[in-house]
Amino acid sequence: MEIQTSAFWQKAPSSRFALIVDAADYYAAVASCLRQARSEVVVLAWDFDTRTPVRVDEFSGAQETLRDVLIEVLEANPALRVRVLCWDFAFVYARDREHKPHAEFPPHVASRVSIDFDGVHPTWGSHHQKVVVVDGCVAFVGGLDLALGRWDTREHRARDARRLCARGKDHIPYHDVMAVVDGEAARVLHELARTRYLRFSGEVLQAPVASWAEPLHDPWPAGIEPAARHVVVSFARTEPGFLGAPRVTEIQTLFLDVIAAVSKHLYLETQYFTCDLLADAMAKRLEERDGPEIVLVVPKRYGGFVEQNAIGARQAQLIANLESRDPYGRFLALSPMASRAENVHVHVHAKVVFADDTFLTLGSANLNARSLGYDTEVNIVVEAPQSVDTIDAGRPFCYLRDLRDGLVCEHLGFGDDLGRFRALLAQEGHSLVRAIARGATGDRTLVHATDRVSLTGRFMARGVSLVDPERPLPYDDLAESLMEASRAEPRPSRSPFGFALLGLAAVCLLLAWRFTPLGVWLEPEALSSLGESMWGSPFGPLACVAAVFALTTFLVPVNLLTIAFAVTLPPWPAVATTLTGTVASAALTYALGRRLGAASTERMLGARFKKLNLSRRLENTGLIAVVLVRLLPLAPFTLMNIACGSFRIPFVTFLLGTTLALLPGKVAAIIFASSLREWVRHPRSFVVSPWTWAVVAAGVFLAAGVFLFRRSEGWKKLVRGFYGSKESSAKRGV
């Protein structure tokens, strides 16, 4: 198979190339290289933990950690410097991360270890590359981080006491793949690291000397036999484009070109499979009469509720669609099990693609939208010629086929018995799909990758773009447009007559409160009794929803309605009532906007909406943009509904985005208003709950954020403070 693609960033030769499967062998290989390092070790990581076990005794379970090895090599070599650039992780991962990795290093070596957290990325994005470069002459790249919860052997035992992490927890069996290269290919990965450091801090790292040419210095890991020698390694990247840096989608182009070019077999291992673009490309090949076989290996179970019911459900839907579009029986989606009898699954974290017997790509990129356009990724590509390798004793050049079949044998429980699987291939006419299906009969085996998708999963799969976005959120761009539009739009003058009218209305309200039954009607006890009687009547809930629906539709502020109902109704009925009525109003006004069309809506809403160019933003980013325009103070609620309808945002996307954006604010308002009501009713015995304090703190934080956002100079300074300005990035050549 020959791939015609423009996806490659660079190509470089490597005198040796090998795959390292699973973390036990990979961590031992990294430790071996560290002990041979002379001048510099550079690590790019999504996660990094010095407590990572690099060696675990099979009998005692005693562990040697990455920190132990680093201290050892730094003490032995005063010239050695270790640099780690890790993703500045999101708050949701805080419980699982090492918070002060520097603290455990002795003072005499701590100055030569720099562990930095890189936050120069778009909102909700991440730096996902996994690279280790030793002296610029040997490099590892793939899907594995030097972190907890990953150590495992290729046996993937259902129960293994050696998998105990630093917190004493036995994690599930874990499968991943890394590659190791040397020579000029390692130099290219060092160049990638230098670029990342330049963007992060402005620091210019020195290019490595050609120490790989020195015969007496060879940090190639002990015990790792090269799978091939003298190969050409190609590199492809994903970069989201941020603060002046261009957007790079080389990996997306590469994957699409591979799917289009493969002729016989496509074997893929990935942690996530949620990309509609790639799934559609595979489906088209399956529908061809002479198309390729496709074997997809993915996890069957995910860790958290959101991951299982959003990503897992969407993955199951895409797999079901591929199965329905496979008229010739050439598709198989599987998940490995450590033990079928004990129902223990193997977590697939690898990111590997084999095409025919001649092509391999692996790296940090999954088959999901994030990896193709949103996160920072790097993949390598190795292609084998379709001829006899005269250098290597005249053997057919089939090492890529050996590597692929080795992974299949691992999952089927065949160990390293390639002959057993090759016999199955021969019996099934060299059909990879039929051979794997026939061999998947043991306790350690491969099973169908998906279960039936639950109702919750089908609903949450609609919002998978929230956790798996295709491109950066338009925060900065939208904020700049909003501020420019606000500055360009003339502000109405505030006449004294308006203030006088407002004051007169306030005086009239106070007089009515004092001298009419209005004050009695608005007493907390009276309002509470009224609300409870309404809610308890047969049509009370429906009447409350209808009231919210009508008032919201006719431009009564949503937050004011929420607080009013919180004072009147019990807390959770107030949430249900206001949310249902508000979403129903949103649906109606959305339908009105769809009926009017974009041109009529822009004429009705004015020049400000034209300047914001909301139609393009909403169409390009879908669910995320709907949530975004709900959270930012762009326009009144009803007018924004009309705009979304006129710009033809998909209705389900609009409804889900509206619900997700409204729910947290409504819950917070209900908690706060309910506490206020209890304080008015029982001021002496009232105690402020922790939930109320949390809501108050969140409100203060959000108010401060809105204030900074509304002040353009303050916002720009905030962005510069965290990321550096676009101008400074451009000056640095980023």
XYZ file of C-alpha atoms in Angstrom:
734
model
C 0.000 0.000 0.000
C 1.324 3.411 -0.941
C -0.152 6.502 0.679
C -0.186 9.753 -1.216
C -0.489 12.360 1.516
C 0.664 15.829 2.446
C 0.138 15.082 6.128
C 3.751 14.745 7.210
C 5.477 17.470 9.165
C 8.966 15.983 8.775
C 10.709 12.758 7.765
C 13.943 11.479 9.237
C 15.945 8.229 9.252
C 16.272 6.013 12.301
C 18.982 3.380 12.449
C 16.813 1.297 14.827
C 13.096 1.035 15.419
C 11.155 -1.034 17.965
C 7.713 -1.301 19.530
C 7.397 -1.655 23.291
C 4.069 -3.103 24.360
C 2.611 -2.310 27.798
C 4.037 -0.307 30.650
C 6.130 -2.905 32.489
C 8.565 -3.160 29.578
C 8.307 0.530 28.662
C 9.052 1.837 32.156
C 12.008 -0.537 32.451
C 13.285 0.713 29.077
C 13.001 4.354 30.190
C 14.905 3.552 33.387
C 17.640 1.897 31.309
C 17.983 4.987 29.109
C 18.027 7.338 32.097
C 20.933 5.426 33.582
C 22.879 5.932 30.347
C 21.994 9.617 29.857
C 24.894 12.067 29.709
C 23.545 15.587 29.344
C 19.782 16.026 29.007
C 16.443 14.241 29.315
C 13.349 16.012 27.954
C 9.818 14.764 28.641
C 6.548 15.949 27.081
C 3.557 14.562 28.948
C -0.166 14.687 29.527
C 0.469 13.307 33.021
C 3.718 12.863 34.906
C 4.227 11.337 38.347
C 7.554 10.672 40.034
C 5.885 7.847 42.034
C 5.503 5.801 38.828
C 6.835 2.246 39.347
C 9.560 1.479 36.813
C 10.295 -1.961 38.247
C 8.093 -4.226 40.375
C 9.449 -7.384 41.998
C 7.359 -10.369 40.946
C 7.541 -12.085 44.314
C 7.697 -9.362 46.956
C 5.896 -6.624 45.031
C 8.611 -4.130 46.030
C 8.746 -1.173 43.673
C 11.495 1.005 42.296
C 9.959 4.350 41.356
C 10.805 6.895 38.702
C 11.843 9.280 41.477
C 14.359 6.709 42.770
C 15.931 6.381 39.321
C 16.032 10.139 38.728
C 17.741 10.811 42.046
C 20.231 8.021 41.340
C 21.235 9.290 37.882
C 21.343 12.960 38.932
C 23.624 12.155 41.845
C 25.865 10.026 39.629
C 26.115 12.643 36.860
C 26.382 16.323 37.926
C 26.131 17.419 34.268
C 22.712 15.840 33.704
C 19.593 18.020 33.400
C 16.004 16.699 33.423
C 13.209 18.802 31.919
C 9.542 17.811 32.106
C 6.798 19.808 30.393
C 3.453 18.432 31.519
C -0.083 19.546 30.726
C -1.410 21.981 33.328
C -4.214 19.588 34.159
C -7.877 20.458 34.616
C -9.387 20.611 38.097
C -11.309 17.354 37.610
C -7.996 15.458 37.565
C -6.610 17.108 40.692
C -7.313 14.134 42.953
C -5.232 11.793 40.782
C -2.222 14.042 40.151
C 1.016 14.594 42.034
C 0.740 18.163 43.273
C 4.321 18.906 44.384
C 6.626 16.637 42.379
C 9.677 18.774 43.234
C 9.262 18.335 46.964
C 10.760 14.839 47.194
C 14.024 15.623 45.417
C 17.055 16.309 47.639
C 18.235 19.933 47.472
C 21.542 19.053 45.827
C 19.777 17.610 42.736
C 16.459 19.505 42.769
C 17.956 22.476 40.900
C 18.657 20.239 37.890
C 15.073 18.936 37.667
C 12.466 21.244 36.172
C 8.860 20.002 36.143
C 6.649 22.637 34.538
C 2.930 22.647 33.805
C 2.031 23.969 30.378
C -1.260 25.874 30.223
C -0.695 27.535 26.852
C -3.662 25.961 25.123
C -7.288 26.837 24.358
C -9.962 26.589 27.021
C -10.730 22.937 27.880
C -7.868 21.835 25.635
C -4.877 19.767 26.689
C -1.319 18.929 25.732
C -1.603 15.222 25.030
C 1.814 14.355 23.586
C 3.840 11.563 25.233
C 7.512 11.898 24.337
C 10.795 11.138 26.128
C 14.084 12.203 24.483
C 17.444 11.164 25.952
C 20.509 13.184 24.906
C 18.738 14.017 21.659
C 19.701 10.631 20.261
C 17.126 8.114 21.539
C 13.426 8.916 21.862
C 10.214 7.233 22.931
C 6.835 8.247 21.492
C 3.369 6.748 21.770
C 0.378 6.581 24.077
C 1.914 5.996 27.522
C 2.616 8.612 30.168
C 5.043 8.160 33.032
C 2.185 8.100 35.526
C 0.279 5.991 38.030
C -2.397 3.477 37.147
C -0.716 2.185 33.989
C 1.856 -0.435 34.994
C 1.017 -3.871 33.625
C 2.617 -6.786 31.801
C 1.557 -8.311 28.500
C -0.087 -11.149 30.439
C -2.775 -8.747 31.734
C -3.686 -11.015 34.626
C -7.205 -10.611 35.958
C -5.748 -10.217 39.459
C -2.202 -8.954 39.918
C -0.899 -7.593 43.216
C 1.972 -5.923 41.347
C -0.473 -3.406 39.888
C -0.840 -1.691 43.254
C -0.175 2.020 42.743
C 1.197 4.535 45.243
C -2.263 4.910 46.827
C -2.518 1.144 47.359
C -5.201 0.702 44.704
C -5.186 -2.212 42.252
C -6.058 -0.685 38.890
C -7.547 -2.724 36.058
C -5.392 -4.415 33.388
C -3.967 -1.740 31.117
C -2.790 -2.035 27.501
C -0.695 0.487 25.590
C 2.041 0.725 22.965
C 5.156 2.895 22.609
C 7.813 3.157 19.918
C 11.512 3.842 20.348
C 13.662 5.419 17.629
C 17.136 6.875 17.440
C 19.348 9.053 15.240
C 17.773 11.860 13.236
C 14.258 10.694 14.123
C 15.019 11.323 17.804
C 16.376 14.753 16.876
C 13.027 15.664 15.267
C 11.202 14.799 18.499
C 13.681 16.973 20.395
C 12.831 19.788 17.989
C 9.156 19.272 18.832
C 10.001 19.621 22.524
C 12.009 22.791 21.892
C 9.028 24.333 20.096
C 6.755 23.508 23.028
C 9.195 25.078 25.508
C 9.474 28.185 23.370
C 5.703 28.662 23.343
C 5.400 27.900 27.024
C 8.111 30.110 28.496
C 10.032 31.805 25.696
C 13.051 29.684 26.672
C 15.209 28.525 23.775
C 16.580 25.038 24.430
C 19.846 24.126 22.803
C 19.719 21.706 19.911
C 21.344 18.381 20.834
C 24.847 17.593 19.680
C 25.185 14.604 17.379
C 26.062 12.275 20.251
C 24.206 9.456 18.504
C 27.173 9.300 16.144
C 29.559 8.547 18.995
C 30.171 4.795 19.074
C 30.908 4.765 22.813
C 27.691 6.517 23.802
C 24.553 4.574 22.988
C 21.610 5.056 25.386
C 19.440 2.583 23.484
C 17.424 0.705 26.174
C 18.861 -2.598 27.328
C 16.804 -5.651 26.426
C 14.876 -3.988 23.574
C 15.635 -5.718 20.288
C 15.008 -3.556 17.198
C 12.143 -4.744 15.028
C 13.832 -3.126 12.025
C 16.936 -1.192 11.125
C 17.517 1.752 8.797
C 13.905 2.882 8.514
C 12.448 6.256 7.561
C 10.171 7.725 10.221
C 7.546 10.341 9.329
C 5.895 12.700 11.812
C 2.375 14.144 11.908
C 0.904 16.579 14.441
C -2.287 18.107 15.729
C -2.100 21.655 17.064
C -5.245 23.663 17.786
C -3.972 27.094 16.813
C -3.682 29.509 19.714
C -2.327 33.005 20.312
C -1.052 33.397 16.782
C 0.160 29.827 16.224
C -1.372 28.178 13.139
C -3.859 25.317 13.399
C -2.324 21.987 12.313
C -4.451 18.938 11.377
C -1.820 16.652 9.864
C -3.008 13.599 11.845
C -6.586 14.004 10.615
C -5.359 14.160 7.018
C -3.138 11.143 7.644
C -5.964 9.004 9.066
C -8.306 9.876 6.205
C -5.621 9.125 3.601
C -4.833 5.766 5.243
C -8.502 4.738 5.292
C -8.849 5.729 1.631
C -5.677 3.887 0.529
C -5.802 0.600 2.488
C -6.558 -2.395 0.294
C -6.591 -5.544 2.503
C -6.602 -5.066 6.260
C -7.013 -2.098 8.610
C -6.248 -2.910 12.250
C -6.831 -0.129 14.794
C -6.416 0.132 18.557
C -7.696 3.287 20.227
C -8.904 4.489 23.595
C -11.708 6.564 22.075
C -13.627 6.127 18.835
C -16.068 9.036 18.562
C -15.087 10.859 15.373
C -17.951 10.961 12.860
C -15.581 11.955 10.050
C -13.399 8.851 10.410
C -16.374 6.561 11.000
C -18.025 7.768 7.811
C -14.802 7.234 5.847
C -14.598 3.648 7.163
C -18.255 2.997 6.335
C -17.725 4.038 2.730
C -14.843 1.571 2.382
C -16.929 -1.224 3.936
C -19.683 -0.596 1.394
C -17.245 -1.170 -1.487
C -17.416 -4.642 -2.998
C -13.601 -5.031 -2.903
C -12.996 -2.876 0.152
C -10.696 -3.740 3.072
C -11.396 -5.608 6.302
C -11.465 -3.374 9.380
C -10.751 -4.599 12.912
C -11.278 -2.043 15.674
C -10.078 -2.714 19.248
C -11.463 -0.348 21.893
C -12.297 -0.427 25.623
C -15.697 -1.838 26.558
C -15.879 0.015 29.869
C -14.947 3.570 30.846
C -14.212 4.935 34.284
C -16.655 7.731 35.035
C -20.392 8.222 34.567
C -19.979 10.986 31.984
C -17.284 9.115 30.062
C -19.294 5.894 29.963
C -22.606 7.523 29.050
C -21.343 10.160 26.622
C -18.143 8.888 24.998
C -18.943 5.197 25.477
C -22.475 5.598 24.167
C -21.367 7.617 21.152
C -18.703 5.018 20.407
C -21.347 2.287 20.556
C -23.576 4.241 18.175
C -20.767 4.676 15.629
C -19.895 0.983 15.841
C -23.543 0.010 15.355
C -23.695 2.272 12.304
C -20.569 0.653 10.832
C -22.043 -2.806 11.428
C -25.242 -1.772 9.642
C -23.218 -0.493 6.673
C -21.111 -3.660 6.350
C -22.901 -5.744 3.698
C -19.925 -8.071 3.113
C -19.067 -8.929 6.750
C -15.677 -7.224 6.818
C -15.965 -5.236 10.072
C -15.250 -6.351 13.617
C -15.283 -4.168 16.762
C -13.734 -5.907 19.754
C -12.626 -5.336 23.315
C -10.031 -7.443 25.175
C -10.826 -9.296 28.381
C -8.292 -10.442 30.935
C -10.781 -13.087 32.043
C -14.162 -13.828 30.560
C -15.072 -16.000 33.567
C -14.273 -13.238 36.077
C -15.655 -10.479 33.828
C -12.393 -8.485 33.997
C -11.793 -6.195 31.022
C -8.485 -4.834 29.744
C -8.439 -1.067 29.357
C -7.197 -0.197 25.860
C -5.159 3.011 25.909
C -3.087 2.343 22.782
C -3.299 4.550 19.684
C -2.122 2.250 16.878
C -3.113 1.825 13.230
C -1.763 -0.945 10.950
C -2.733 -0.830 7.280
C -2.099 -3.981 5.238
C 1.350 -5.380 6.078
C 3.246 -2.254 5.098
C 2.100 0.710 7.168
C 2.094 1.635 10.864
C 1.227 4.835 12.685
C 1.148 5.271 16.435
C 1.384 8.116 18.879
C -0.813 10.090 21.217
C -3.815 10.653 18.900
C -7.061 8.754 19.454
C -9.780 8.344 16.850
C -11.809 11.182 18.326
C -12.456 14.814 17.479
C -10.137 16.234 20.164
C -7.121 14.399 18.804
C -7.769 15.580 15.258
C -8.155 19.294 15.875
C -8.245 20.402 19.504
C -5.465 18.881 21.627
C -1.721 18.868 21.024
C -0.729 15.487 19.550
C 2.132 13.788 17.718
C 2.188 10.529 15.742
C 4.950 8.733 13.917
C 4.607 6.719 10.718
C 6.745 3.791 9.562
C 6.268 2.207 6.146
C 7.852 -1.067 5.060
C 8.720 -1.796 1.410
C 6.887 -4.630 -0.292
C 10.085 -6.439 -1.242
C 12.805 -8.614 0.204
C 15.144 -6.951 2.682
C 18.537 -7.903 1.295
C 20.273 -6.366 4.310
C 18.600 -8.682 6.800
C 19.628 -12.128 5.542
C 17.166 -12.161 2.666
C 14.022 -12.531 4.845
C 10.752 -11.116 3.513
C 10.343 -7.651 4.976
C 7.289 -8.455 7.105
C 8.187 -7.037 10.514
C 5.087 -4.802 10.576
C 2.889 -7.852 10.063
C 4.732 -9.562 12.919
C 4.104 -6.560 15.185
C 0.399 -6.462 14.339
C -0.061 -10.198 14.781
C 1.792 -9.977 18.083
C -0.814 -7.561 19.398
C -3.634 -9.822 18.199
C -2.029 -12.836 19.875
C -1.701 -10.892 23.123
C -5.421 -10.085 23.121
C -6.471 -13.637 22.181
C -4.342 -15.138 24.956
C -1.926 -16.815 22.533
C 1.134 -15.220 24.157
C 3.956 -14.938 21.628
C 2.764 -17.939 19.576
C 2.494 -16.213 16.201
C 2.397 -19.588 14.449
C -0.923 -20.440 16.095
C -2.549 -17.287 14.753
C -0.905 -17.651 11.331
C -2.464 -21.116 11.092
C -5.885 -19.579 11.736
C -5.198 -16.979 9.048
C -4.301 -19.676 6.537
C -7.432 -21.693 7.374
C -9.623 -18.618 6.880
C -8.127 -17.595 3.559
C -6.007 -14.845 5.171
C -9.130 -13.067 6.402
C -8.116 -11.147 9.506
C -11.744 -10.738 10.609
C -12.616 -14.428 10.357
C -9.318 -15.588 11.900
C -9.787 -13.364 14.962
C -13.440 -14.375 15.332
C -12.464 -18.043 15.172
C -9.642 -17.645 17.690
C -11.669 -15.685 20.270
C -12.807 -18.691 22.288
C -10.648 -18.708 25.429
C -10.949 -17.100 28.838
C -8.391 -14.456 27.890
C -9.954 -13.282 24.679
C -11.630 -10.600 22.578
C -15.371 -9.939 22.872
C -17.806 -7.675 21.058
C -16.935 -4.112 21.961
C -20.345 -2.680 22.795
C -23.429 -3.337 24.841
C -26.893 -1.984 24.282
C -26.927 1.794 24.707
C -29.122 2.945 27.587
C -31.641 5.771 27.386
C -29.264 7.911 29.474
C -26.433 7.096 27.084
C -28.475 8.006 24.015
C -29.318 11.361 25.572
C -25.787 12.156 26.757
C -24.234 11.035 23.473
C -25.926 14.053 21.914
C -23.652 16.224 24.019
C -20.403 14.355 23.365
C -18.942 17.457 21.679
C -18.767 19.095 25.117
C -16.060 16.626 26.190
C -14.827 15.820 22.683
C -14.812 19.138 20.790
C -13.519 19.343 17.245
C -11.869 22.749 17.475
C -11.042 25.386 20.108
C -13.883 27.185 21.800
C -14.379 30.681 20.393
C -13.974 32.417 23.772
C -11.225 34.829 22.870
C -12.493 35.457 19.348
C -16.086 35.898 20.483
C -15.061 38.126 23.372
C -13.056 40.391 21.086
C -15.942 40.610 18.616
C -18.397 41.396 21.394
C -16.207 44.158 22.785
C -15.640 45.636 19.322
C -19.355 45.568 18.610
C -20.093 47.151 21.971
C -17.597 49.935 21.306
C -18.932 50.513 17.792
C -22.576 50.602 18.852
C -23.662 54.072 20.039
C -24.898 54.052 23.614
C -28.236 55.736 24.316
C -27.998 58.868 26.408
C -29.358 58.649 29.933
C -31.729 61.595 30.439
C -32.674 62.938 33.887
C -36.319 62.278 32.992
C -35.672 58.521 32.936
C -34.063 58.511 36.377
C -36.952 60.618 37.735
C -39.502 58.177 36.308
C -37.655 55.232 37.873
C -37.583 56.986 41.255
C -41.313 57.767 41.063
C -42.086 54.116 40.368
C -40.031 53.057 43.412
C -41.904 55.534 45.650
C -45.278 54.281 44.369
C -44.247 50.677 45.093
C -43.235 51.569 48.666
C -46.555 53.388 49.258
C -48.501 50.435 47.910
C -46.527 48.087 50.163
C -47.326 50.281 53.180
C -50.962 51.276 52.674
C -52.514 48.474 50.560
C -52.893 44.672 50.986
C -49.843 44.234 48.702
C -47.524 44.084 51.728
C -49.578 41.293 53.272
C -49.754 39.344 50.036
C -45.956 39.497 49.630
C -45.127 38.303 53.127
C -42.900 35.213 52.960
C -45.437 33.121 54.864
C -48.246 34.183 52.502
C -46.135 33.533 49.402
C -45.048 30.146 50.753
C -48.641 29.146 51.551
C -49.760 30.304 48.117
C -47.009 28.316 46.439
C -47.692 25.138 48.404
C -51.423 25.343 47.678
C -50.739 25.909 43.973
C -48.303 23.020 43.773
C -50.703 20.752 45.651
C -53.675 21.444 43.399
C -54.386 19.066 40.474
C -53.322 21.544 37.789
C -50.900 23.542 39.943
C -47.609 22.286 38.440
C -48.963 22.765 34.916
C -50.118 26.284 35.791
C -46.691 27.154 37.215
C -44.948 25.882 34.106
C -47.360 27.806 31.905
C -46.715 30.986 33.900
C -42.940 30.631 33.499
C -43.413 29.844 29.814
C -45.511 32.949 29.171
C -43.422 35.362 31.228
C -40.129 34.136 29.759
C -41.471 34.381 26.213
C -42.460 38.005 26.764
C -38.951 39.026 27.850
C -39.272 38.841 31.641
C -35.698 38.154 32.864
C -35.123 34.455 33.450
C -33.110 34.916 36.658
C -35.788 37.168 38.167
C -38.432 34.503 37.495
C -36.229 31.819 39.048
C -35.810 33.807 42.276
C -39.534 34.601 42.410
C -40.493 30.942 42.144
C -37.791 29.971 44.644
C -39.440 32.228 47.210
C -42.890 30.828 46.396
C -42.327 27.098 45.868
C -40.271 24.430 47.653
C -36.711 24.182 46.243
C -36.837 21.237 43.854
C -40.353 21.923 42.487
C -39.045 25.441 41.791
C -36.108 24.017 39.798
C -38.343 21.657 37.803
C -40.966 24.342 37.137
C -38.646 27.114 36.022
C -36.410 24.834 33.963
C -39.335 23.176 32.150
C -41.084 26.464 31.443
C -37.896 28.189 30.329
C -36.870 25.369 27.981
C -40.399 25.233 26.542
C -40.252 28.976 25.904
C -36.842 28.522 24.279
C -38.276 25.852 21.970
C -41.159 28.106 20.900
C -39.009 31.155 20.191
C -36.439 28.934 18.446
C -39.254 27.782 16.117
C -40.182 31.424 15.526
C -36.586 32.244 14.536
C -36.446 29.243 12.222
C -39.616 30.485 10.555
C -38.295 34.035 10.171
C -34.917 33.092 8.724
C -31.478 34.643 9.244
C -32.024 37.783 7.160
C -35.236 38.769 8.932
C -33.709 38.028 12.334
C -30.647 40.169 11.714
C -32.871 43.027 10.587
C -34.975 42.618 13.719
C -32.071 42.259 16.173
C -29.913 45.002 14.715
C -26.340 45.638 13.606
C -24.773 44.210 16.741
C -25.656 40.659 15.741
C -24.142 41.210 12.300
C -20.884 42.377 13.853
C -20.772 39.313 16.105
C -21.258 37.020 13.081
C -23.127 34.558 15.275
C -24.378 32.485 12.362
C -20.850 31.333 11.483
C -19.854 30.721 15.090
C -22.956 28.739 15.942
C -22.805 26.618 12.792
C -19.126 25.791 13.236
C -19.160 24.815 16.896
C -22.662 23.444 17.577
C -23.410 22.433 21.154
C -20.395 24.173 22.650
C -21.318 27.472 21.022
C -24.937 27.202 22.216
C -23.703 26.780 25.792
C -21.223 29.598 25.276
C -23.733 32.166 24.026
C -25.982 31.262 26.942
C -23.226 31.953 29.449
C -21.936 35.160 27.872
C -24.096 38.328 28.202
C -24.769 38.691 24.489
C -28.515 39.339 24.328
C -31.805 38.720 26.164
C -32.835 35.085 26.462
C -35.728 35.177 23.986
C -33.801 37.104 21.343
C -30.957 34.597 21.510
C -33.460 31.759 21.009
C -34.756 33.473 17.878
C -31.180 33.932 16.626
C -30.334 30.253 17.140
C -33.475 29.185 15.290
C -32.860 31.519 12.376
C -29.272 30.286 11.991
C -30.632 26.705 11.808
C -28.785 25.190 14.732
C -30.009 21.552 15.042
C -32.974 21.536 17.408
C -31.682 18.769 19.708
C -28.296 20.518 19.949
C -30.006 23.803 20.781
C -32.284 22.235 23.399
C -29.484 20.268 25.086
C -27.106 23.252 25.101
C -29.804 25.490 26.566
C -30.584 22.976 29.317
C -26.926 22.448 30.211
C -26.306 26.201 30.402
C -29.429 26.986 32.439
C -29.405 24.159 34.975
C -26.398 25.177 37.165
C -27.583 28.778 37.444
C -31.113 27.751 38.316
C -29.979 25.332 41.008
C -27.706 28.006 42.496
C -30.477 30.618 42.424
C -32.931 28.217 44.066
C -30.479 27.374 46.871
C -29.722 31.023 47.518
C -33.362 32.189 47.357
C -34.559 29.331 49.559
C -31.964 30.248 52.185
C -33.044 33.885 51.953
C -36.656 32.874 52.492
C -35.770 30.828 55.584
C -33.762 33.732 56.964
C -36.709 36.120 56.561
C -39.077 33.619 58.191
C -36.789 32.522 61.041
C -34.026 35.125 61.459
C -32.960 34.022 64.951
C -32.624 30.288 64.352
C -31.363 30.469 60.779
C -27.974 28.868 60.011
C -26.285 29.396 56.638
C -25.703 26.019 54.945
C -22.418 25.111 53.216
C -24.325 24.951 49.910
C -25.376 28.569 50.330
C -21.817 29.663 51.035
C -20.686 27.760 47.921
C -23.322 29.520 45.807
C -22.313 32.928 47.175
C -18.632 32.233 46.459
C -19.450 31.045 42.928
C -21.541 34.154 42.354
C -18.737 36.440 43.460
C -16.295 34.596 41.234
C -18.593 34.801 38.208
C -19.341 38.461 38.833
C -15.624 39.193 38.911
C -15.172 37.261 35.678
C -17.960 39.164 33.940
C -16.485 42.438 35.178
C -13.085 41.578 33.710
C -14.712 40.426 30.506
C -16.680 43.656 30.084
C -13.517 45.742 30.494
C -11.522 45.064 27.387
C -8.173 46.195 28.724
C -8.609 44.145 31.872
C -9.481 41.066 29.804
C -6.459 41.529 27.557
C -4.169 41.879 30.552
C -5.627 38.719 32.063
C -5.008 36.771 28.851
C -1.467 38.141 28.568
C -0.778 37.271 32.181
C -1.679 33.604 31.652
C -0.624 32.993 28.067
C 1.376 35.891 26.721
C 0.116 38.193 23.996
C -0.248 37.317 20.335
C 2.331 39.947 19.525
C 4.943 38.496 21.848
C 4.251 35.010 20.522
C 4.790 36.238 16.986
C 8.078 37.896 17.952
C 9.296 34.599 19.367
C 8.549 32.934 16.046
C 5.708 30.806 17.410
